Coordinates of N, CA and C in Angstrom, one line a residue:
M1 N 0.8 -1.2 0.0 CA 0.0 0.0 0.0 C 0.9 1.2 0.0
V2 N 0.5 2.2 -0.9 CA 1.3 3.4 -1.0 C 0.6 4.6 -0.4
E3 N 1.2 5.3 0.6 CA 0.6 6.5 1.1 C 0.8 7.6 0.1
P4 N -0.3 8.4 -0.2 CA -0.1 9.5 -1.1 C 0.9 10.5 -0.7
F5 N 1.7 11.0 -1.6 CA 2.7 12.0 -1.3 C 2.1 13.3 -1.0
D6 N 2.3 13.9 0.1 CA 1.8 15.2 0.5 C 2.9 16.1 0.6
A7 N 3.0 17.0 -0.5 CA 4.2 17.9 -0.6 C 4.2 18.9 0.6
D8 N 3.0 19.3 1.0 CA 2.9 20.3 2.1 C 3.5 19.6 3.4
E9 N 3.1 18.4 3.6 CA 3.5 17.7 4.8 C 5.1 17.5 4.8
Y10 N 5.5 17.2 3.6 CA 7.0 17.0 3.4 C 7.7 18.3 3.7
W11 N 7.1 19.4 3.3 CA 7.7 20.7 3.6 C 7.8 21.0 5.1
R12 N 6.7 20.5 5.8 CA 6.6 20.8 7.2 C 7.5 19.9 8.1
G13 N 8.2 19.0 7.5 CA 9.1 18.2 8.3 C 9.2 16.7 7.8
G14 N 8.2 16.3 6.9 CA 8.3 15.0 6.4 C 9.6 14.7 5.7
W15 N 10.3 15.7 5.2 CA 11.5 15.5 4.5 C 12.5 14.7 5.3
R16 N 12.4 14.8 6.6 CA 13.4 14.1 7.5 C 13.4 12.6 7.3
T17 N 12.3 12.1 6.8 CA 12.2 10.6 6.6 C 13.3 10.1 5.6
A18 N 13.7 11.0 4.8 CA 14.8 10.7 3.8 C 16.2 10.6 4.4
V19 N 16.3 11.2 5.5 CA 17.7 11.3 6.1 C 17.9 10.7 7.5
E20 N 16.8 10.4 8.2 CA 17.0 9.9 9.5 C 17.5 8.4 9.4
K21 N 18.6 8.1 10.1 CA 19.3 6.8 10.0 C 18.5 5.6 10.4
Q22 N 17.6 5.8 11.4 CA 16.9 4.6 11.9 C 15.7 4.1 11.1
L23 N 15.4 4.9 10.1 CA 14.2 4.5 9.3 C 14.5 3.5 8.2
T24 N 13.4 2.7 7.9 CA 13.6 1.7 6.9 C 13.4 2.2 5.5
H25 N 13.7 1.4 4.5 CA 13.4 1.8 3.1 C 11.9 2.1 2.8
Y26 N 11.1 1.3 3.5 CA 9.7 1.5 3.4 C 9.2 2.9 3.9
E27 N 9.7 3.2 5.1 CA 9.4 4.5 5.7 C 9.9 5.6 4.9
R28 N 11.0 5.5 4.2 CA 11.6 6.6 3.4 C 10.7 6.9 2.2
L29 N 10.0 5.9 1.7 CA 9.2 6.0 0.5 C 7.7 6.1 0.8
G30 N 7.4 6.1 2.1 CA 6.0 6.2 2.5 C 5.2 4.9 2.2
L31 N 5.8 3.8 2.3 CA 5.2 2.5 1.9 C 4.9 1.7 3.2
N32 N 3.9 0.9 3.1 CA 3.5 0.0 4.2 C 4.2 -1.4 4.0
A33 N 5.1 -1.7 4.9 CA 5.9 -2.9 4.8 C 5.0 -4.2 4.9
Q34 N 3.8 -4.0 5.5 CA 3.0 -5.2 5.7 C 2.1 -5.5 4.4
G35 N 2.0 -4.6 3.5 CA 1.1 -4.8 2.4 C 1.9 -5.2 1.1
H36 N 1.1 -5.6 0.1 CA 1.7 -6.0 -1.2 C 2.1 -4.8 -2.0
I37 N 3.3 -4.7 -2.3 CA 3.8 -3.5 -3.0 C 4.4 -3.9 -4.4
T38 N 3.9 -3.2 -5.4 CA 4.4 -3.5 -6.8 C 5.6 -2.6 -7.1
A39 N 6.4 -3.0 -8.1 CA 7.5 -2.2 -8.5 C 7.1 -0.9 -9.0
S40 N 6.0 -0.8 -9.7 CA 5.5 0.5 -10.2 C 5.1 1.4 -9.0
E41 N 4.6 0.9 -7.9 CA 4.2 1.7 -6.8 C 5.5 2.2 -6.1
V42 N 6.5 1.4 -6.0 CA 7.8 1.8 -5.5 C 8.4 3.0 -6.3
A43 N 8.3 2.8 -7.6 CA 8.8 3.8 -8.6 C 8.1 5.1 -8.4
A44 N 6.8 5.1 -8.3 CA 6.0 6.3 -8.1 C 6.3 7.0 -6.8
A45 N 6.4 6.2 -5.7 CA 6.7 6.8 -4.4 C 8.1 7.4 -4.5
Y46 N 9.1 6.8 -5.1 CA 10.4 7.3 -5.2 C 10.5 8.6 -6.0
R47 N 9.8 8.5 -7.2 CA 9.8 9.7 -8.1 C 9.3 11.0 -7.4
A48 N 8.2 10.9 -6.7 CA 7.6 12.0 -6.0 C 8.6 12.7 -5.0
R49 N 9.3 11.8 -4.3 CA 10.2 12.3 -3.3 C 11.5 12.8 -3.9
A50 N 12.0 12.0 -4.9 CA 13.3 12.4 -5.5 C 13.1 13.8 -6.2
N51 N 12.0 14.0 -6.9 CA 11.7 15.2 -7.6 C 11.7 16.4 -6.6
W52 N 11.1 16.2 -5.4 CA 11.0 17.2 -4.4 C 12.5 17.6 -4.0
W53 N 13.3 16.6 -3.8 CA 14.7 16.9 -3.3 C 15.5 17.6 -4.5
R54 N 15.2 17.2 -5.7 CA 15.9 17.8 -6.8 C 15.6 19.3 -6.9
Q55 N 14.3 19.6 -6.7 CA 13.9 21.0 -6.7 C 14.6 21.8 -5.6
R56 N 14.7 21.2 -4.5 CA 15.3 21.9 -3.4 C 16.8 22.1 -3.7
G57 N 17.4 21.1 -4.3 CA 18.8 21.2 -4.7 C 19.0 22.3 -5.7
A58 N 18.1 22.4 -6.6 CA 18.2 23.5 -7.6 C 18.0 24.9 -7.0
Q59 N 17.1 24.9 -6.0 CA 17.0 26.2 -5.3 C 18.2 26.6 -4.5
A60 N 18.8 25.6 -3.8 CA 20.0 25.8 -3.0 C 21.1 26.3 -3.9
H61 N 21.3 25.6 -5.1 CA 22.4 26.0 -6.0 C 22.1 27.3 -6.7
G62 N 20.8 27.7 -6.8 CA 20.5 28.9 -7.4 C 20.6 30.1 -6.5
G63 N 21.0 29.8 -5.2 CA 21.1 30.9 -4.2 C 19.9 31.4 -3.6
K64 N 18.8 30.6 -3.7 CA 17.6 31.0 -3.0 C 17.8 31.0 -1.5
N65 N 17.4 32.1 -0.9 CA 17.7 32.2 0.5 C 16.4 32.2 1.3
N66 N 16.1 31.1 2.0 CA 15.0 31.0 2.9 C 15.3 30.0 4.0
P67 N 14.7 30.1 5.2 CA 15.1 29.2 6.3 C 15.0 27.7 6.0
L68 N 14.0 27.3 5.2 CA 14.0 25.8 4.9 C 15.1 25.4 4.1
I69 N 15.4 26.1 3.0 CA 16.5 25.7 2.1 C 17.8 25.7 2.9
A70 N 18.0 26.7 3.8 CA 19.2 26.7 4.6 C 19.3 25.5 5.5
E71 N 18.1 25.0 6.0 CA 18.1 23.9 6.9 C 18.4 22.6 6.2
I72 N 17.8 22.4 5.1 CA 17.9 21.1 4.4 C 19.1 21.0 3.5
A73 N 19.7 22.1 3.1 CA 20.8 22.1 2.1 C 21.9 21.0 2.5
P74 N 22.3 20.9 3.8 CA 23.4 19.9 4.1 C 22.9 18.5 3.9
F75 N 21.6 18.2 3.8 CA 21.1 16.8 3.7 C 20.7 16.4 2.3
I76 N 20.8 17.3 1.3 CA 20.3 17.0 0.0 C 20.9 15.8 -0.7
T77 N 22.2 15.7 -0.6 CA 22.9 14.6 -1.2 C 22.6 13.3 -0.5
T78 N 22.6 13.3 0.8 CA 22.3 12.1 1.6 C 20.9 11.6 1.3
A79 N 19.9 12.6 1.2 CA 18.5 12.2 1.0 C 18.4 11.5 -0.4
E80 N 19.0 12.1 -1.4 CA 18.9 11.5 -2.7 C 19.5 10.1 -2.8
E81 N 20.6 9.9 -2.1 CA 21.2 8.6 -2.1 C 20.4 7.6 -1.3
N82 N 19.8 8.0 -0.2 CA 19.0 7.1 0.6 C 17.7 6.7 -0.2
L83 N 17.1 7.7 -0.8 CA 15.9 7.4 -1.6 C 16.2 6.5 -2.8
Q84 N 17.3 6.7 -3.4 CA 17.6 5.8 -4.6 C 17.9 4.4 -4.1
L85 N 18.6 4.3 -3.0 CA 18.9 2.9 -2.5 C 17.6 2.2 -2.1
A86 N 16.7 2.9 -1.5 CA 15.4 2.3 -1.1 C 14.6 1.9 -2.3
S87 N 14.7 2.7 -3.4 CA 14.0 2.3 -4.6 C 14.6 1.1 -5.3
V88 N 15.9 1.0 -5.3 CA 16.6 -0.1 -6.0 C 16.3 -1.4 -5.2
V89 N 16.4 -1.3 -3.9 CA 16.2 -2.6 -3.1 C 14.8 -3.1 -3.2
L90 N 13.8 -2.2 -3.1 CA 12.4 -2.6 -3.0 C 11.8 -2.9 -4.4
R91 N 12.5 -2.6 -5.4 CA 12.0 -3.0 -6.8 C 12.6 -4.3 -7.3
D92 N 13.6 -4.7 -6.6 CA 14.2 -6.0 -7.0 C 13.7 -7.1 -6.1
V93 N 13.1 -8.1 -6.6 CA 12.5 -9.2 -5.9 C 13.4 -9.9 -4.9
D94 N 14.6 -10.2 -5.3 CA 15.5 -10.9 -4.5 C 16.1 -10.0 -3.4
R95 N 16.4 -8.8 -3.7 CA 17.0 -7.9 -2.7 C 15.9 -7.5 -1.7
K96 N 14.7 -7.4 -2.2 CA 13.6 -7.0 -1.3 C 13.3 -8.2 -0.3
S97 N 13.4 -9.4 -0.8 CA 13.2 -10.6 0.0 C 14.2 -10.7 1.1
A98 N 15.5 -10.4 0.8 CA 16.6 -10.5 1.7 C 16.5 -9.3 2.7
Y99 N 16.0 -8.2 2.2 CA 15.8 -7.0 3.1 C 14.7 -7.3 4.1
D100 N 13.6 -7.9 3.7 CA 12.5 -8.2 4.5 C 12.9 -9.1 5.6
L101 N 13.7 -10.1 5.3 CA 14.2 -11.1 6.3 C 15.1 -10.4 7.3
Q102 N 15.9 -9.5 6.8 CA 16.8 -8.7 7.7 C 15.9 -7.9 8.7
L103 N 14.9 -7.2 8.2 CA 14.0 -6.4 9.1 C 13.3 -7.3 10.1
E104 N 12.9 -8.5 9.7 CA 12.2 -9.4 10.6 C 13.1 -9.9 11.7
R105 N 14.4 -10.1 11.4 CA 15.4 -10.5 12.4 C 15.6 -9.4 13.4
E106 N 15.7 -8.1 12.8 CA 16.0 -7.0 13.7 C 14.8 -6.7 14.6
I107 N 13.6 -6.9 14.1 CA 12.4 -6.7 14.9 C 12.3 -7.8 16.0
S108 N 12.7 -9.0 15.7 CA 12.7 -10.1 16.6 C 13.7 -9.9 17.7
R109 N 14.9 -9.4 17.3 CA 16.0 -9.2 18.3 C 15.6 -8.0 19.2
A110 N 14.9 -7.0 18.7 CA 14.5 -5.9 19.5 C 13.4 -6.4 20.5
G111 N 12.5 -7.2 20.0 CA 11.5 -7.8 20.9 C 12.1 -8.6 22.0
E112 N 13.1 -9.4 21.7 CA 13.8 -10.2 22.7 C 14.5 -9.4 23.8
E113 N 15.1 -8.3 23.3 CA 15.8 -7.4 24.3 C 14.8 -6.8 25.3
K114 N 13.6 -6.4 24.8 CA 12.6 -5.8 25.6 C 12.1 -6.9 26.6
L115 N 11.9 -8.1 26.1 CA 11.4 -9.2 26.9 C 12.4 -9.5 28.0
L116 N 13.7 -9.5 27.7 CA 14.7 -9.7 28.7 C 14.7 -8.7 29.8
D117 N 14.4 -7.5 29.5 CA 14.3 -6.5 30.5 C 13.1 -6.8 31.5
F118 N 12.0 -7.2 30.9 CA 10.8 -7.6 31.8 C 11.2 -8.8 32.6
I119 N 11.9 -9.8 32.0 CA 12.2 -11.0 32.8 C 13.1 -10.7 33.9
R120 N 14.2 -9.9 33.7 CA 15.1 -9.6 34.7 C 14.5 -8.8 35.8
F121 N 13.5 -7.9 35.5 CA 12.8 -7.1 36.5 C 12.0 -8.1 37.4
T122 N 11.3 -9.0 36.7 CA 10.4 -10.0 37.4 C 11.2 -10.9 38.3
L123 N 12.4 -11.2 37.9 CA 13.3 -12.1 38.7 C 14.1 -11.5 39.8
R124 N 13.9 -10.2 40.0 CA 14.7 -9.5 41.0 C 14.6 -10.0 42.4
D125 N 13.5 -10.7 42.7 CA 13.4 -11.4 44.0 C 13.8 -12.9 44.0
K126 N 14.2 -13.3 42.8 CA 14.7 -14.7 42.6 C 13.6 -15.7 42.7
I127 N 12.3 -15.3 42.5 CA 11.2 -16.2 42.6 C 10.3 -15.9 41.4
L128 N 9.9 -16.9 40.7 CA 8.9 -16.8 39.6 C 7.7 -17.5 39.9
T129 N 6.6 -16.8 40.0 CA 5.3 -17.4 40.3 C 4.6 -17.8 39.0
P130 N 3.6 -18.7 39.0 CA 2.9 -19.0 37.8 C 2.3 -17.8 37.1
I131 N 1.7 -16.9 37.9 CA 1.1 -15.7 37.3 C 2.2 -14.8 36.6
E132 N 3.3 -14.7 37.3 CA 4.4 -13.9 36.7 C 4.9 -14.5 35.4
K133 N 5.0 -15.8 35.4 CA 5.4 -16.5 34.1 C 4.4 -16.3 33.0
N134 N 3.1 -16.4 33.4 CA 2.1 -16.2 32.4 C 2.1 -14.8 31.8
D135 N 2.3 -13.8 32.7 CA 2.5 -12.4 32.3 C 3.6 -12.2 31.3
L136 N 4.7 -12.9 31.6 CA 5.9 -12.8 30.7 C 5.6 -13.4 29.4
L137 N 4.9 -14.5 29.3 CA 4.6 -15.2 28.1 C 3.6 -14.3 27.3
N138 N 2.7 -13.7 27.9 CA 1.8 -12.8 27.3 C 2.5 -11.6 26.7
E139 N 3.5 -11.1 27.4 CA 4.3 -9.9 27.0 C 5.1 -10.4 25.8
A140 N 5.6 -11.6 25.8 CA 6.4 -12.1 24.7 C 5.6 -12.1 23.4
H141 N 4.3 -12.6 23.6 CA 3.4 -12.6 22.4 C 3.2 -11.2 21.8
A142 N 3.0 -10.3 22.7 CA 2.8 -8.9 22.3 C 4.0 -8.3 21.6
L143 N 5.2 -8.8 22.0 CA 6.4 -8.3 21.4 C 6.8 -9.1 20.1
G144 N 6.0 -10.1 19.8 CA 6.3 -10.9 18.6 C 7.4 -12.0 18.8
V145 N 7.6 -12.4 20.1 CA 8.6 -13.4 20.4 C 7.8 -14.7 20.5
Q146 N 8.3 -15.8 19.8 CA 7.6 -17.1 19.9 C 7.7 -17.6 21.3
R147 N 6.6 -18.4 21.7 CA 6.5 -18.9 23.0 C 7.7 -19.8 23.4
E148 N 8.1 -20.7 22.5 CA 9.3 -21.6 22.8 C 10.5 -20.7 23.1
R149 N 10.7 -19.7 22.3 CA 11.9 -18.8 22.5 C 11.8 -18.1 23.8
A150 N 10.6 -17.6 24.1 CA 10.4 -16.9 25.4 C 10.7 -17.8 26.6
E151 N 10.2 -19.1 26.5 CA 10.5 -20.0 27.6 C 12.0 -20.3 27.7
E152 N 12.7 -20.3 26.6 CA 14.1 -20.5 26.7 C 14.8 -19.3 27.4
L153 N 14.3 -18.1 27.0 CA 14.9 -16.9 27.6 C 14.6 -16.8 29.1
I154 N 13.4 -17.2 29.5 CA 13.0 -17.2 30.9 C 13.9 -18.2 31.7
L155 N 14.0 -19.4 31.2 CA 14.9 -20.4 31.8 C 16.3 -20.0 32.0
H156 N 16.8 -19.4 30.9 CA 18.2 -19.0 30.9 C 18.4 -17.9 32.0
E157 N 17.5 -16.9 32.0 CA 17.7 -15.8 33.0 C 17.5 -16.3 34.4
M158 N 16.6 -17.3 34.6 CA 16.4 -17.9 35.9 C 17.7 -18.5 36.4
K159 N 18.4 -19.3 35.5 CA 19.7 -19.9 35.9 C 20.7 -18.8 36.2
Q160 N 20.7 -17.8 35.4 CA 21.7 -16.7 35.6 C 21.5 -16.0 37.0
A161 N 20.2 -15.8 37.3 CA 19.9 -15.1 38.6 C 19.8 -16.0 39.8
G162 N 19.9 -17.4 39.6 CA 19.7 -18.3 40.7 C 18.3 -18.3 41.2
A163 N 17.3 -18.1 40.3 CA 15.9 -18.0 40.7 C 15.2 -19.3 40.6
V164 N 14.1 -19.5 41.3 CA 13.4 -20.7 41.3 C 11.9 -20.4 41.0
E165 N 11.2 -21.4 40.5 CA 9.8 -21.3 40.3 C 9.1 -21.6 41.6
A166 N 8.0 -20.9 41.9 CA 7.3 -21.1 43.1 C 5.8 -20.9 42.9
N167 N 5.1 -21.4 43.9 CA 3.6 -21.3 43.8 C 3.2 -19.9 44.0
D168 N 2.1 -19.5 43.5 CA 1.5 -18.2 43.7 C 1.0 -18.0 45.1
P169 N 1.6 -17.0 45.8 CA 1.2 -16.7 47.2 C -0.3 -16.5 47.4
S170 N -0.9 -15.9 46.4 CA -2.4 -15.6 46.5 C -3.2 -16.9 46.5
A171 N -2.6 -18.0 46.1 CA -3.4 -19.2 46.1 C -3.3 -19.9 47.4
G172 N -2.6 -19.3 48.4 CA -2.6 -19.9 49.7 C -1.5 -21.0 49.9
I173 N -0.7 -21.2 48.8 CA 0.4 -22.2 48.9 C 1.7 -21.4 49.1
P174 N 2.5 -21.8 50.1 CA 3.7 -21.1 50.5 C 4.7 -21.1 49.4
V175 N 5.4 -19.9 49.3 CA 6.5 -19.8 48.4 C 7.8 -20.1 49.1
R176 N 8.8 -20.6 48.4 CA 10.0 -21.0 49.0 C 10.7 -19.7 49.4
H177 N 11.3 -19.8 50.6 CA 12.0 -18.6 51.1 C 13.4 -19.1 51.5
D178 N 14.2 -18.1 51.9 CA 15.6 -18.4 52.3 C 15.6 -19.3 53.5
E179 N 16.2 -20.5 53.4 CA 16.2 -21.4 54.5 C 16.9 -20.9 55.7
N180 N 17.8 -19.9 55.5 CA 18.6 -19.4 56.7 C 17.9 -18.3 57.4
A181 N 16.7 -17.9 56.9 CA 16.0 -16.8 57.6 C 15.5 -17.3 58.9
P182 N 15.4 -16.4 59.9 CA 14.8 -16.8 61.2 C 13.4 -17.3 61.1
V183 N 13.0 -18.3 61.8 CA 11.6 -18.8 61.8 C 10.7 -17.9 62.7
V184 N 9.6 -17.4 62.2 CA 8.7 -16.6 63.0 C 7.4 -17.3 63.2
A185 N 7.0 -17.5 64.4 CA 5.7 -18.1 64.7 C 4.5 -17.2 64.4
G186 N 3.7 -17.6 63.5 CA 2.5 -16.8 63.1 C 2.9 -15.9 62.0
A187 N 2.1 -15.9 60.9 CA 2.4 -15.0 59.8 C 2.5 -13.6 60.1
D188 N 1.7 -13.1 61.1 CA 1.6 -11.7 61.4 C 2.2 -11.4 62.8
S189 N 3.2 -12.2 63.2 CA 3.8 -12.0 64.5 C 5.3 -11.8 64.5
P190 N 5.7 -10.7 64.0 CA 7.2 -10.5 64.0 C 7.8 -10.4 65.4
R191 N 9.1 -10.8 65.5 CA 9.7 -10.7 66.8 C 11.2 -10.3 66.6
L192 N 11.8 -9.8 67.6 CA 13.2 -9.4 67.5 C 14.0 -10.6 67.8
V193 N 15.0 -10.8 67.0 CA 16.0 -11.9 67.2 C 17.3 -11.4 67.5
L194 N 17.9 -11.8 68.7 CA 19.2 -11.3 69.1 C 20.2 -12.5 69.1
G195 N 21.4 -12.1 68.7 CA 22.5 -13.1 68.7 C 23.5 -12.8 69.7
Q196 N 24.5 -13.7 69.9 CA 25.6 -13.5 70.9 C 26.5 -12.4 70.5
T197 N 26.6 -12.1 69.2 CA 27.6 -11.1 68.7 C 27.0 -9.9 68.2
S198 N 25.7 -9.8 68.1 CA 25.1 -8.6 67.5 C 23.6 -8.4 68.0
F199 N 23.2 -7.2 68.0 CA 21.8 -6.9 68.3 C 21.1 -6.8 67.0

């Protein structure tokens, strides 16, 4: 699917899509990566943007003095090169296929990194309850991480943290605690424990 080229929007800042490093070839050309895109659609999207930059280049070389031209002048060559590369890659079936696979891997890797942050935060007490595990698996699904891969990451991080799986306290089943902790009679009866060498 091709988004219509809005020259006014491009003037107001959309031109930055041609030069920002983190953007994809699809985003540079205003294309939807999830839709079916034909070579002619890629060519049309490229042509509209390339013409806009050529016109700005002509204005800059012609000495036209206005704030926008002054702002974008340093980016004209980079923008033209980025747009041309995007057009070449997305119009070639083999190159597009390889590029799509690369994007998929990058998205998956980014999802795994975010999931790892959630896992490490959850395991800060070194205990993983069934509810917490289920929440992590749901988060993995939202991030596009396969369940099997998510379970591998959870198990790996548990080993790294020395964490254990435990029953959910809300279910009334006790969770494993530190065996060296003082035993307190009654769940709500704290007491002061004194030793021979310390208060």
